Every structure is written in structure tokens, then in C-alpha cells.
Amino acid sequence: LTEAEKTKNQHDPPTKRREMSETQPGLDLDSLSLDQLSQVKQQEEQRLKALTDQYGQLRAGNARFHSAKDALENLKASDHSSSTKEIMVPLTESLYVPGRIKDSNKIMVDLGTGFYVEKSSKDACSFLDRKMKLVEANSSNVLTVIQGTKMNMQNVQIAMQGKMMQIRARQEASVHQAKDASERDN
């Protein structure tokens, strides 16, 4: 081995192959250049942001379903007090009109994209329970992907640090070689 190769081998980290776990399985991070690693890191950061936003939207949706179910349960609980219940009906977020509920067992449920269906209170509660379970499962899946993406980012960061150590080691080896060559010439 030449002096430069000996020096390089002393400074190189052990060659444990680092790979991406989620987005690009089988991608050998150690074989990428520093610029390529930087691009992969940027992609993972963008992906993490999008996933975090998606997770927040799922949590907000779940909170709306819980709120709807609480309102429905409050309506059912007050069902025994009178035959017609007075409520404030929202026209917009800040405009309301007084209204009366004649039959609290007939509930209009928003199925999404502007479709509504009439359901009984019991069926509406079941519908909300199913929606909450679905959103909870999706939230859990997104959270798992978020954790995998964070792990990918850590692996990329480690690979980038390894590349920077290799570059420094090569620079030091070049300096030592030049120094040795100039000493031999003298």
C-alpha cells in the first residue's frame, strides 16, 4: 500500500452500508456523492414537511368528528326535556339564525364532496365512530412513515458526515504526501 492509501484507510469510517429505509429502498448512501446526498436530504425534508402537514390535517379532521359526535350525544341527552328544541343554526361562521328541531332522530350527515344523507341518531353515531376509526388508522400509518422519514434523514446526515471525513482525510494525505516529497527533494 502507498502512504496515501494507508492514511486514507486509517481515517475512513468502517464500511457499514447505509441504505434508505422508506422512500428508496436499496439506495446505497455511501456510494452517492456529497451533492447527491444533499439532494436526497432535501427531498426527505420536503417529504417530512408534507407528511407532517397531512398528519395535522388528519388530527384536525378527527377533532371535527369528535366534536360532531359530542354534539349528537348532547342532542340525544336533551331529547327527553321537550318536544321541540331551540338552537342557533349557522348560516356562515359568524351569522346564525334561531331554529327549532322537530325530530332529533333525523340527522343529516355530510358524506363529503357535498353529498348529504339522512340517518337516525344511532346510525349517525355509528357513521362517526367508523370515520374516527378510519382517521385514527390513517394517522397511525402516517406517523409510522414520518418516523421512517426521520430515520432516513439521520442516515443521510451520517453518510454526509462520513463523506466529509473522507474528503478531509484525502486532503490531509495530500498535504502529507507533498510534505514528504519536498523533504525528499531537500
Coordinates of N, CA, C and O in Angstrom, one line a residue:
L1 N 0.8 -1.2 0.0 CA 0.0 0.0 0.0 C 0.9 1.2 0.0 O 1.9 1.3 0.7
T2 N 0.4 2.3 -0.7 CA 1.1 3.5 -0.7 C 0.8 4.2 0.6 O -0.1 3.9 1.3
E3 N 1.6 5.3 0.9 CA 1.4 6.0 2.1 C 0.1 6.7 2.2 O -0.6 6.7 3.2
A4 N -0.4 7.2 1.0 CA -1.7 7.8 0.9 C -2.8 6.8 1.2 O -3.8 7.2 1.9
E5 N -2.7 5.6 0.7 CA -3.7 4.6 0.9 C -3.8 4.2 2.4 O -4.8 4.0 2.9
K6 N -2.6 4.1 3.0 CA -2.6 3.8 4.4 C -3.2 4.8 5.3 O -4.0 4.6 6.1
T7 N -2.9 6.1 4.9 CA -3.6 7.2 5.6 C -5.1 7.3 5.4 O -5.8 7.4 6.3
K8 N -5.5 7.0 4.2 CA -6.9 7.0 3.8 C -7.6 5.9 4.6 O -8.7 6.2 5.2
N9 N -7.0 4.7 4.7 CA -7.7 3.6 5.4 C -7.8 3.9 6.9 O -8.7 3.4 7.6
Q10 N -6.8 4.6 7.5 CA -6.8 4.9 8.9 C -8.0 5.9 9.2 O -8.6 5.8 10.3
H11 N -8.3 6.8 8.3 CA -9.3 7.9 8.5 C -10.7 7.5 8.1 O -11.7 8.2 8.5
D12 N -10.8 6.5 7.2 CA -12.2 6.1 6.7 C -13.0 5.5 7.8 O -12.4 4.6 8.6
P13 N -14.3 5.8 7.9 CA -15.1 5.1 8.9 C -15.3 3.7 8.4 O -15.1 3.4 7.2
P14 N -15.7 2.7 9.3 CA -15.9 1.4 8.9 C -17.0 1.4 7.8 O -17.9 2.2 7.8
T15 N -16.9 0.5 6.9 CA -17.8 0.5 5.7 C -19.0 -0.3 6.0 O -19.2 -1.4 5.6
K16 N -19.9 0.3 6.8 CA -21.2 -0.3 7.0 C -22.1 0.3 6.0 O -22.2 1.5 5.9
R17 N -22.8 -0.5 5.2 CA -23.6 0.0 4.1 C -24.9 0.6 4.7 O -25.6 0.0 5.3
R18 N -25.0 1.9 4.5 CA -26.2 2.6 4.9 C -27.2 2.7 3.7 O -26.8 3.1 2.6
E19 N -28.5 2.4 4.0 CA -29.5 2.5 3.0 C -30.7 3.3 3.4 O -30.9 3.4 4.6
M20 N -31.4 3.7 2.5 CA -32.7 4.4 2.8 C -33.7 3.3 3.1 O -33.8 2.3 2.5
S21 N -34.5 3.6 4.1 CA -35.5 2.6 4.6 C -36.8 2.7 3.9 O -37.4 1.7 3.5
E22 N -37.4 3.9 3.7 CA -38.7 4.0 3.2 C -38.8 4.4 1.7 O -39.3 3.6 0.9
T23 N -38.3 5.5 1.4 CA -38.5 6.1 0.1 C -37.8 5.4 -1.1 O -38.4 5.2 -2.1
Q24 N -36.5 5.1 -0.9 CA -35.8 4.5 -1.9 C -35.0 3.3 -1.4 O -33.8 3.3 -1.1
P25 N -35.7 2.2 -1.1 CA -35.0 1.0 -0.6 C -34.0 0.5 -1.5 O -34.1 0.5 -2.7
G26 N -32.9 0.1 -0.9 CA -31.7 -0.4 -1.7 C -30.8 0.7 -2.2 O -29.8 0.3 -2.8
L27 N -31.1 1.9 -1.9 CA -30.2 3.0 -2.3 C -29.0 3.0 -1.3 O -29.2 3.3 -0.1
D28 N -27.8 2.8 -1.9 CA -26.6 2.8 -1.0 C -26.1 4.2 -0.9 O -25.6 4.8 -1.8
L29 N -26.3 4.7 0.3 CA -26.0 6.1 0.6 C -24.5 6.4 0.5 O -24.0 7.4 0.1
D30 N -23.7 5.4 0.8 CA -22.2 5.5 0.8 C -21.7 5.6 -0.6 O -20.6 6.1 -0.8
S31 N -22.5 5.2 -1.6 CA -22.0 5.3 -3.0 C -22.3 6.6 -3.6 O -21.9 6.9 -4.7
L32 N -23.1 7.5 -2.9 CA -23.5 8.8 -3.5 C -22.5 9.8 -3.2 O -21.8 9.8 -2.2
S33 N -22.4 10.8 -4.1 CA -21.5 12.0 -3.8 C -22.2 12.9 -2.8 O -23.4 12.7 -2.4
L34 N -21.4 13.8 -2.3 CA -21.9 14.8 -1.3 C -23.1 15.6 -1.9 O -24.1 15.8 -1.2
D35 N -23.0 16.0 -3.1 CA -24.1 16.7 -3.8 C -25.3 15.9 -3.9 O -26.5 16.4 -3.6
Q36 N -25.2 14.6 -4.2 CA -26.3 13.7 -4.4 C -27.0 13.5 -3.0 O -28.2 13.5 -2.9
L37 N -26.1 13.4 -2.0 CA -26.6 13.2 -0.6 C -27.4 14.4 -0.2 O -28.5 14.3 0.5
S38 N -26.9 15.6 -0.5 CA -27.6 16.8 -0.2 C -29.0 16.9 -0.9 O -30.0 17.3 -0.3
Q39 N -29.0 16.4 -2.1 CA -30.3 16.4 -2.8 C -31.3 15.4 -2.2 O -32.5 15.7 -2.0
V40 N -30.8 14.3 -1.8 CA -31.6 13.3 -1.1 C -32.1 13.8 0.2 O -33.3 13.7 0.6
K41 N -31.3 14.5 0.9 CA -31.7 15.1 2.2 C -32.8 16.2 2.0 O -33.8 16.2 2.7
Q42 N -32.6 17.0 1.0 CA -33.7 18.0 0.6 C -35.0 17.3 0.3 O -36.1 17.8 0.8
Q43 N -34.9 16.2 -0.5 CA -36.2 15.5 -0.8 C -36.8 15.0 0.5 O -38.1 15.0 0.6
E44 N -36.0 14.4 1.3 CA -36.6 13.8 2.6 C -37.2 14.9 3.5 O -38.2 14.7 4.1
E45 N -36.5 16.1 3.5 CA -37.1 17.2 4.3 C -38.4 17.7 3.7 O -39.3 17.9 4.5
Q46 N -38.5 17.7 2.4 CA -39.8 18.1 1.8 C -40.8 17.1 2.1 O -42.0 17.4 2.4
R47 N -40.5 15.8 2.0 CA -41.4 14.7 2.3 C -41.9 14.8 3.7 O -43.0 14.6 4.0
L48 N -40.9 15.1 4.6 CA -41.3 15.2 6.0 C -42.3 16.3 6.3 O -43.2 16.1 7.0
K49 N -42.1 17.4 5.6 CA -43.0 18.6 5.8 C -44.4 18.2 5.3 O -45.4 18.5 5.9
A50 N -44.4 17.6 4.1 CA -45.7 17.2 3.5 C -46.4 16.2 4.4 O -47.7 16.3 4.7
L51 N -45.7 15.2 5.0 CA -46.3 14.2 5.8 C -46.8 14.8 7.2 O -47.8 14.5 7.7
T52 N -46.0 15.8 7.7 CA -46.4 16.4 8.9 C -47.6 17.2 8.7 O -48.5 17.2 9.6
D53 N -47.7 17.9 7.6 CA -49.0 18.7 7.2 C -50.1 17.7 7.1 O -51.2 18.0 7.6
Q54 N -49.9 16.6 6.5 CA -51.0 15.6 6.3 C -51.5 15.1 7.7 O -52.6 14.9 7.9
Y55 N -50.5 14.8 8.5 CA -50.8 14.3 9.9 C -51.6 15.3 10.6 O -52.6 15.0 11.3
G56 N -51.3 16.6 10.5 CA -52.0 17.7 11.2 C -53.5 17.8 10.7 O -54.4 18.0 11.4
Q57 N -53.6 17.6 9.3 CA -55.0 17.6 8.8 C -55.8 16.4 9.3 O -57.0 16.6 9.5
L58 N -55.2 15.3 9.4 CA -55.9 14.1 9.9 C -56.3 14.3 11.3 O -57.5 14.0 11.7
R59 N -55.4 14.9 12.1 CA -55.8 15.1 13.5 C -56.9 16.2 13.6 O -57.8 16.0 14.5
A60 N -56.9 17.2 12.8 CA -57.9 18.2 12.8 C -59.3 17.6 12.4 O -60.3 17.9 13.0
G61 N -59.2 16.7 11.4 CA -60.4 16.0 10.9 C -61.0 15.2 12.0 O -62.2 15.1 12.2
N62 N -60.1 14.5 12.7 CA -60.6 13.6 13.8 C -61.2 14.5 14.9 O -62.2 14.1 15.5
A63 N -60.6 15.6 15.2 CA -61.2 16.5 16.2 C -62.6 17.0 15.8 O -63.5 17.1 16.6
R64 N -62.8 17.2 14.5 CA -64.1 17.6 14.0 C -65.2 16.5 14.2 O -66.3 16.7 14.6
F65 N -64.7 15.3 13.9 CA -65.6 14.1 14.1 C -66.0 13.9 15.6 O -67.2 13.7 15.9
H66 N -65.0 14.1 16.4 CA -65.3 14.0 17.9 C -66.3 15.1 18.3 O -67.2 14.9 19.1
S67 N -66.1 16.3 17.8 CA -67.0 17.4 18.1 C -68.4 17.1 17.6 O -69.4 17.4 18.3
A68 N -68.5 16.6 16.4 CA -69.8 16.2 15.9 C -70.5 15.2 16.7 O -71.7 15.2 17.0
K69 N -69.7 14.2 17.1 CA -70.3 13.1 18.0 C -70.7 13.7 19.3 O -71.8 13.3 19.8
D70 N -69.9 14.5 19.9 CA -70.3 15.2 21.2 C -71.6 15.9 21.0 O -72.5 15.9 21.9
A71 N -71.7 16.7 20.0 CA -73.0 17.5 19.7 C -74.2 16.5 19.6 O -75.2 16.8 20.1
L72 N -74.0 15.5 18.8 CA -75.0 14.5 18.6 C -75.4 13.8 20.0 O -76.6 13.7 20.2
E73 N -74.5 13.5 20.8 CA -74.8 12.9 22.1 C -75.5 13.9 23.0 O -76.4 13.5 23.7
N74 N -75.1 15.2 22.9 CA -75.8 16.2 23.7 C -77.2 16.4 23.2 O -78.1 16.6 24.0
L75 N -77.4 16.3 21.9 CA -78.7 16.4 21.4 C -79.6 15.2 21.9 O -80.8 15.4 22.3
K76 N -79.0 14.0 21.8 CA -79.8 12.8 22.3 C -80.1 12.9 23.8 O -81.2 12.5 24.2
A77 N -79.1 13.5 24.6 CA -79.3 13.6 26.0 C -80.4 14.6 26.4 O -81.2 14.4 27.3
S78 N -80.6 15.7 25.6 CA -81.6 16.7 25.9 C -82.9 16.3 25.2 O -83.9 17.1 25.2
D79 N -83.0 15.2 24.5 CA -84.1 14.7 23.8 C -85.4 14.6 24.7 O -86.5 14.7 24.2
H80 N -85.1 14.2 25.9 CA -86.3 13.9 26.8 C -86.9 15.2 27.4 O -87.9 15.1 28.0
S81 N -86.2 16.3 27.3 CA -86.6 17.5 28.0 C -87.8 18.2 27.4 O -88.7 18.7 28.1
S82 N -87.9 18.3 26.1 CA -89.0 18.9 25.4 C -89.2 18.4 24.0 O -88.4 17.7 23.5
S83 N -90.4 18.7 23.5 CA -90.7 18.1 22.2 C -90.0 18.8 21.0 O -89.6 18.2 20.0
T84 N -89.8 20.2 21.1 CA -89.0 20.9 20.2 C -87.9 21.6 20.9 O -88.1 22.2 22.0
K85 N -86.7 21.6 20.3 CA -85.5 22.2 20.9 C -85.2 23.4 20.1 O -85.1 23.4 18.9
E86 N -84.8 24.5 20.8 CA -84.4 25.7 20.2 C -82.9 25.7 20.0 O -82.2 25.3 20.9
I87 N -82.4 26.0 18.8 CA -81.0 26.1 18.5 C -80.7 27.3 17.7 O -81.6 27.9 17.2
M88 N -79.4 27.5 17.6 CA -78.9 28.6 16.6 C -78.3 27.9 15.4 O -77.4 27.1 15.6
V89 N -78.8 28.1 14.3 CA -78.4 27.5 13.0 C -77.4 28.4 12.3 O -77.7 29.6 12.0
P90 N -76.2 27.9 12.1 CA -75.2 28.7 11.4 C -75.5 28.9 10.0 O -75.7 28.0 9.2
L91 N -75.4 30.2 9.5 CA -75.5 30.5 8.1 C -74.1 30.6 7.5 O -73.8 30.2 6.4
T92 N -73.2 31.2 8.3 CA -71.8 31.3 8.0 C -71.1 31.1 9.3 O -71.7 30.8 10.3
E93 N -69.8 31.3 9.3 CA -69.0 31.2 10.6 C -69.4 32.2 11.6 O -69.2 32.0 12.8
S94 N -70.0 33.3 11.2 CA -70.3 34.4 12.1 C -71.8 34.8 12.1 O -72.1 35.7 12.8
L95 N -72.6 34.2 11.3 CA -74.0 34.5 11.2 C -74.9 33.3 11.6 O -74.7 32.2 11.1
Y96 N -75.8 33.5 12.5 CA -76.7 32.5 13.0 C -78.1 32.9 12.9 O -78.4 34.1 13.0
V97 N -79.1 32.0 12.8 CA -80.5 32.3 12.9 C -81.1 31.3 13.9 O -80.6 30.2 14.0
P98 N -82.1 31.8 14.6 CA -82.7 30.8 15.6 C -83.5 29.7 14.8 O -84.0 30.0 13.7
G99 N -83.5 28.6 15.3 CA -84.2 27.5 14.7 C -84.8 26.5 15.8 O -84.5 26.6 17.0
R100 N -85.6 25.6 15.3 CA -86.1 24.5 16.2 C -86.0 23.2 15.6 O -86.2 23.0 14.4
I101 N -85.6 22.2 16.4 CA -85.5 20.8 16.0 C -86.8 20.1 16.3 O -87.2 20.1 17.5
K102 N -87.5 19.6 15.3 CA -88.7 19.0 15.5 C -88.5 17.5 15.8 O -89.1 16.9 16.7
D103 N -87.6 16.8 15.0 CA -87.4 15.4 15.3 C -85.8 15.2 15.4 O -85.1 15.2 14.3
S104 N -85.4 15.0 16.6 CA -83.9 14.9 16.8 C -83.4 13.5 16.4 O -82.2 13.3 16.5
N105 N -84.2 12.7 15.9 CA -83.8 11.3 15.5 C -83.5 11.4 14.0 O -82.9 10.4 13.5
K106 N -83.8 12.4 13.3 CA -83.4 12.6 11.8 C -82.3 13.5 11.7 O -82.4 14.7 12.0
I107 N -81.1 13.0 11.3 CA -79.9 13.7 11.3 C -79.4 13.7 9.8 O -79.4 12.7 9.2
M108 N -79.0 14.9 9.3 CA -78.4 15.0 8.0 C -76.9 14.8 8.2 O -76.3 15.6 8.9
V109 N -76.3 13.9 7.6 CA -74.9 13.6 7.7 C -74.2 13.9 6.4 O -74.6 13.5 5.3
D110 N -73.1 14.7 6.5 CA -72.2 15.1 5.4 C -71.3 13.9 5.0 O -70.5 13.5 5.8
L111 N -71.5 13.3 3.9 CA -70.7 12.2 3.4 C -69.4 12.7 2.8 O -68.5 11.9 2.5
G112 N -69.4 14.0 2.4 CA -68.2 14.5 1.8 C -68.5 14.9 0.4 O -69.5 14.5 -0.2
T113 N -67.8 15.9 -0.2 CA -67.9 16.4 -1.5 C -69.4 16.9 -1.8 O -69.9 16.7 -2.9
G114 N -70.0 17.4 -0.8 CA -71.4 18.0 -1.0 C -72.5 17.0 -1.0 O -73.7 17.4 -1.3
F115 N -72.3 15.8 -0.6 CA -73.4 14.8 -0.5 C -73.8 14.6 0.9 O -73.0 14.4 1.8
Y116 N -75.1 14.7 1.2 CA -75.7 14.5 2.5 C -76.7 13.4 2.4 O -77.3 13.1 1.4
V117 N -76.8 12.7 3.6 CA -77.8 11.6 3.7 C -78.5 11.8 5.1 O -77.9 12.2 6.0
E118 N -79.8 11.4 5.1 CA -80.5 11.4 6.3 C -80.3 10.1 7.1 O -80.4 9.1 6.4
K119 N -79.9 10.2 8.3 CA -79.7 9.0 9.1 C -80.4 9.2 10.5 O -80.6 10.3 10.9
S120 N -80.6 8.1 11.2 CA -81.1 8.1 12.5 C -80.0 8.5 13.4 O -78.8 8.4 13.0
S121 N -80.3 9.0 14.6 CA -79.2 9.4 15.6 C -78.2 8.2 15.8 O -77.0 8.4 15.8
K122 N -78.8 7.0 16.0 CA -77.9 5.9 16.2 C -77.0 5.6 15.0 O -75.8 5.3 15.2
D123 N -77.6 5.6 13.8 CA -76.8 5.4 12.6 C -75.7 6.5 12.4 O -74.6 6.2 11.9
A124 N -76.1 7.7 12.7 CA -75.2 8.8 12.6 C -74.0 8.6 13.5 O -72.8 8.9 13.2
C125 N -74.3 8.2 14.8 CA -73.2 7.9 15.7 C -72.3 6.8 15.2 O -71.1 6.9 15.3
S126 N -72.9 5.7 14.7 CA -72.1 4.6 14.1 C -71.2 5.1 13.0 O -70.1 4.7 12.9
F127 N -71.8 6.0 12.1 CA -71.0 6.5 11.0 C -69.8 7.3 11.5 O -68.7 7.2 11.0
L128 N -70.1 8.2 12.5 CA -69.0 9.0 13.1 C -67.9 8.1 13.7 O -66.7 8.4 13.6
D129 N -68.3 7.0 14.4 CA -67.4 6.1 15.0 C -66.5 5.5 13.9 O -65.3 5.3 14.1
R130 N -67.1 5.0 12.8 CA -66.3 4.4 11.7 C -65.3 5.4 11.1 O -64.2 5.1 10.9
K131 N -65.8 6.6 10.9 CA -64.9 7.7 10.4 C -63.8 8.0 11.3 O -62.6 8.1 10.9
M132 N -64.0 8.0 12.6 CA -63.0 8.3 13.6 C -62.0 7.2 13.6 O -60.7 7.4 13.7
K133 N -62.4 5.9 13.5 CA -61.5 4.8 13.5 C -60.6 4.8 12.2 O -59.4 4.5 12.3
L134 N -61.3 5.1 11.1 CA -60.5 5.2 9.8 C -59.5 6.3 9.9 O -58.3 6.1 9.5
V135 N -59.8 7.5 10.4 CA -58.9 8.6 10.5 C -57.8 8.2 11.5 O -56.6 8.5 11.3
E136 N -58.1 7.6 12.6 CA -57.1 7.2 13.6 C -56.1 6.2 13.0 O -54.9 6.3 13.2
A137 N -56.6 5.2 12.2 CA -55.7 4.3 11.5 C -54.8 5.0 10.5 O -53.6 4.7 10.4
N138 N -55.4 5.9 9.7 CA -54.6 6.7 8.8 C -53.5 7.5 9.5 O -52.4 7.6 9.0
S139 N -53.9 8.1 10.6 CA -53.0 8.9 11.4 C -51.8 8.1 11.9 O -50.7 8.5 11.8
S140 N -52.1 6.9 12.3 CA -51.1 6.0 12.8 C -50.1 5.6 11.7 O -48.9 5.5 11.9
N141 N -50.7 5.3 10.5 CA -49.9 4.9 9.3 C -49.0 6.1 8.9 O -47.8 5.9 8.7
V142 N -49.5 7.3 8.9 CA -48.7 8.5 8.5 C -47.6 8.7 9.6 O -46.5 9.0 9.2
L143 N -47.9 8.5 10.8 CA -46.9 8.7 11.9 C -45.8 7.7 11.7 O -44.6 8.1 11.9
T144 N -46.1 6.5 11.4 CA -45.1 5.5 11.1 C -44.2 5.9 9.9 O -42.9 5.8 10.0
V145 N -44.8 6.4 8.9 CA -44.0 6.9 7.7 C -43.1 8.1 8.1 O -42.0 8.2 7.7
I146 N -43.7 9.0 9.0 CA -42.9 10.1 9.5 C -41.7 9.7 10.2 O -40.6 10.2 10.0
Q147 N -41.8 8.7 11.1 CA -40.7 8.1 11.8 C -39.7 7.5 10.9 O -38.4 7.7 11.1
G148 N -40.1 6.8 9.8 CA -39.2 6.3 8.8 C -38.4 7.3 8.1 O -37.2 7.2 7.8
T149 N -39.1 8.4 7.8 CA -38.5 9.5 7.0 C -37.5 10.2 7.9 O -36.4 10.6 7.4
K150 N -37.8 10.4 9.2 CA -36.8 11.0 10.1 C -35.6 10.1 10.2 O -34.4 10.6 10.2
M151 N -35.8 8.8 10.2 CA -34.6 7.8 10.2 C -33.8 7.9 8.9 O -32.6 7.9 9.0
N152 N -34.5 8.1 7.8 CA -33.8 8.3 6.5 C -32.9 9.5 6.6 O -31.8 9.5 6.1
M153 N -33.5 10.6 7.1 CA -32.7 11.9 7.2 C -31.5 11.7 8.1 O -30.5 12.2 7.8
Q154 N -31.6 10.9 9.2 CA -30.5 10.7 10.1 C -29.4 9.9 9.3 O -28.2 10.2 9.4
N155 N -29.9 8.9 8.6 CA -28.9 8.1 7.8 C -28.2 8.9 6.7 O -27.0 8.8 6.5
V156 N -28.9 9.8 6.1 CA -28.3 10.7 5.1 C -27.3 11.6 5.8 O -26.2 11.8 5.3
Q157 N -27.7 12.1 6.9 CA -26.8 13.0 7.7 C -25.5 12.3 8.1 O -24.4 12.8 7.9
I158 N -25.6 11.1 8.5 CA -24.4 10.3 8.9 C -23.6 10.0 7.6 O -22.3 10.1 7.7
A159 N -24.2 9.7 6.5 CA -23.5 9.4 5.3 C -22.7 10.7 4.8 O -21.6 10.7 4.4
M160 N -23.4 11.9 5.0 CA -22.8 13.1 4.6 C -21.5 13.4 5.5 O -20.5 13.9 5.0
Q161 N -21.7 13.2 6.8 CA -20.6 13.3 7.7 C -19.4 12.4 7.3 O -18.2 12.8 7.4
G162 N -19.7 11.2 7.0 CA -18.7 10.2 6.5 C -18.0 10.7 5.3 O -16.7 10.6 5.2
K163 N -18.7 11.3 4.3 CA -18.1 11.8 3.1 C -17.2 13.0 3.4 O -16.1 13.1 2.9
M164 N -17.6 13.8 4.3 CA -16.8 15.0 4.7 C -15.5 14.5 5.4 O -14.5 15.1 5.2
M165 N -15.6 13.5 6.2 CA -14.4 12.9 6.9 C -13.5 12.4 5.8 O -12.3 12.5 5.9
Q166 N -14.0 11.7 4.8 CA -13.2 11.1 3.7 C -12.5 12.2 3.0 O -11.3 12.1 2.7
I167 N -13.2 13.3 2.7 CA -12.6 14.4 2.0 C -11.5 15.0 2.8 O -10.4 15.3 2.2
R168 N -11.7 15.2 4.1 CA -10.7 15.8 4.9 C -9.4 14.9 5.0 O -8.3 15.3 5.0
A169 N -9.7 13.6 5.1 CA -8.6 12.6 5.2 C -7.8 12.6 3.9 O -6.5 12.6 3.9
R170 N -8.4 12.8 2.7 CA -7.7 12.8 1.5 C -6.9 14.1 1.4 O -5.8 14.1 0.9
Q171 N -7.5 15.2 1.9 CA -6.7 16.5 1.9 C -5.5 16.4 2.8 O -4.4 16.8 2.4
E172 N -5.7 15.8 4.0 CA -4.5 15.6 4.9 C -3.5 14.7 4.3 O -2.3 15.0 4.4
A173 N -3.9 13.7 3.6 CA -3.0 12.7 3.0 C -2.2 13.5 1.9 O -1.0 13.3 1.7
S174 N -2.9 14.3 1.1 CA -2.2 15.1 0.0 C -1.2 16.0 0.6 O -0.1 16.2 0.1
V175 N -1.6 16.7 1.7 CA -0.6 17.6 2.4 C 0.6 16.8 2.9 O 1.7 17.3 2.7
H176 N 0.4 15.6 3.5 CA 1.5 14.8 4.0 C 2.4 14.3 2.8 O 3.6 14.3 3.0
Q177 N 1.7 13.9 1.7 CA 2.5 13.5 0.6 C 3.3 14.6 0.0 O 4.5 14.4 -0.3
A178 N 2.8 15.8 -0.1 CA 3.5 16.9 -0.6 C 4.7 17.3 0.3 O 5.8 17.6 -0.1
K179 N 4.4 17.2 1.6 CA 5.4 17.5 2.6 C 6.6 16.5 2.5 O 7.8 16.8 2.5
D180 N 6.2 15.2 2.4 CA 7.2 14.1 2.3 C 8.0 14.3 1.0 O 9.2 14.1 1.0
A181 N 7.4 14.6 -0.1 CA 8.0 14.8 -1.4 C 9.0 16.0 -1.3 O 10.1 15.9 -1.8
S182 N 8.6 17.0 -0.6 CA 9.5 18.2 -0.6 C 10.7 17.9 0.4 O 11.8 18.4 0.1
E183 N 10.5 17.1 1.4 CA 11.6 16.7 2.3 C 12.6 15.8 1.6 O 13.8 15.9 1.8
R184 N 12.1 14.9 0.7 CA 12.9 14.0 0.0 C 13.8 14.8 -1.0 O 14.9 14.5 -1.3
D185 N 13.2 15.9 -1.6 CA 13.9 16.7 -2.6 C 15.0 17.5 -2.0 O 15.9 17.8 -2.6
N186 N 14.8 17.8 -0.7 CA 15.8 18.6 0.0 C 17.0 17.8 0.4 O 17.9 17.4 0.5

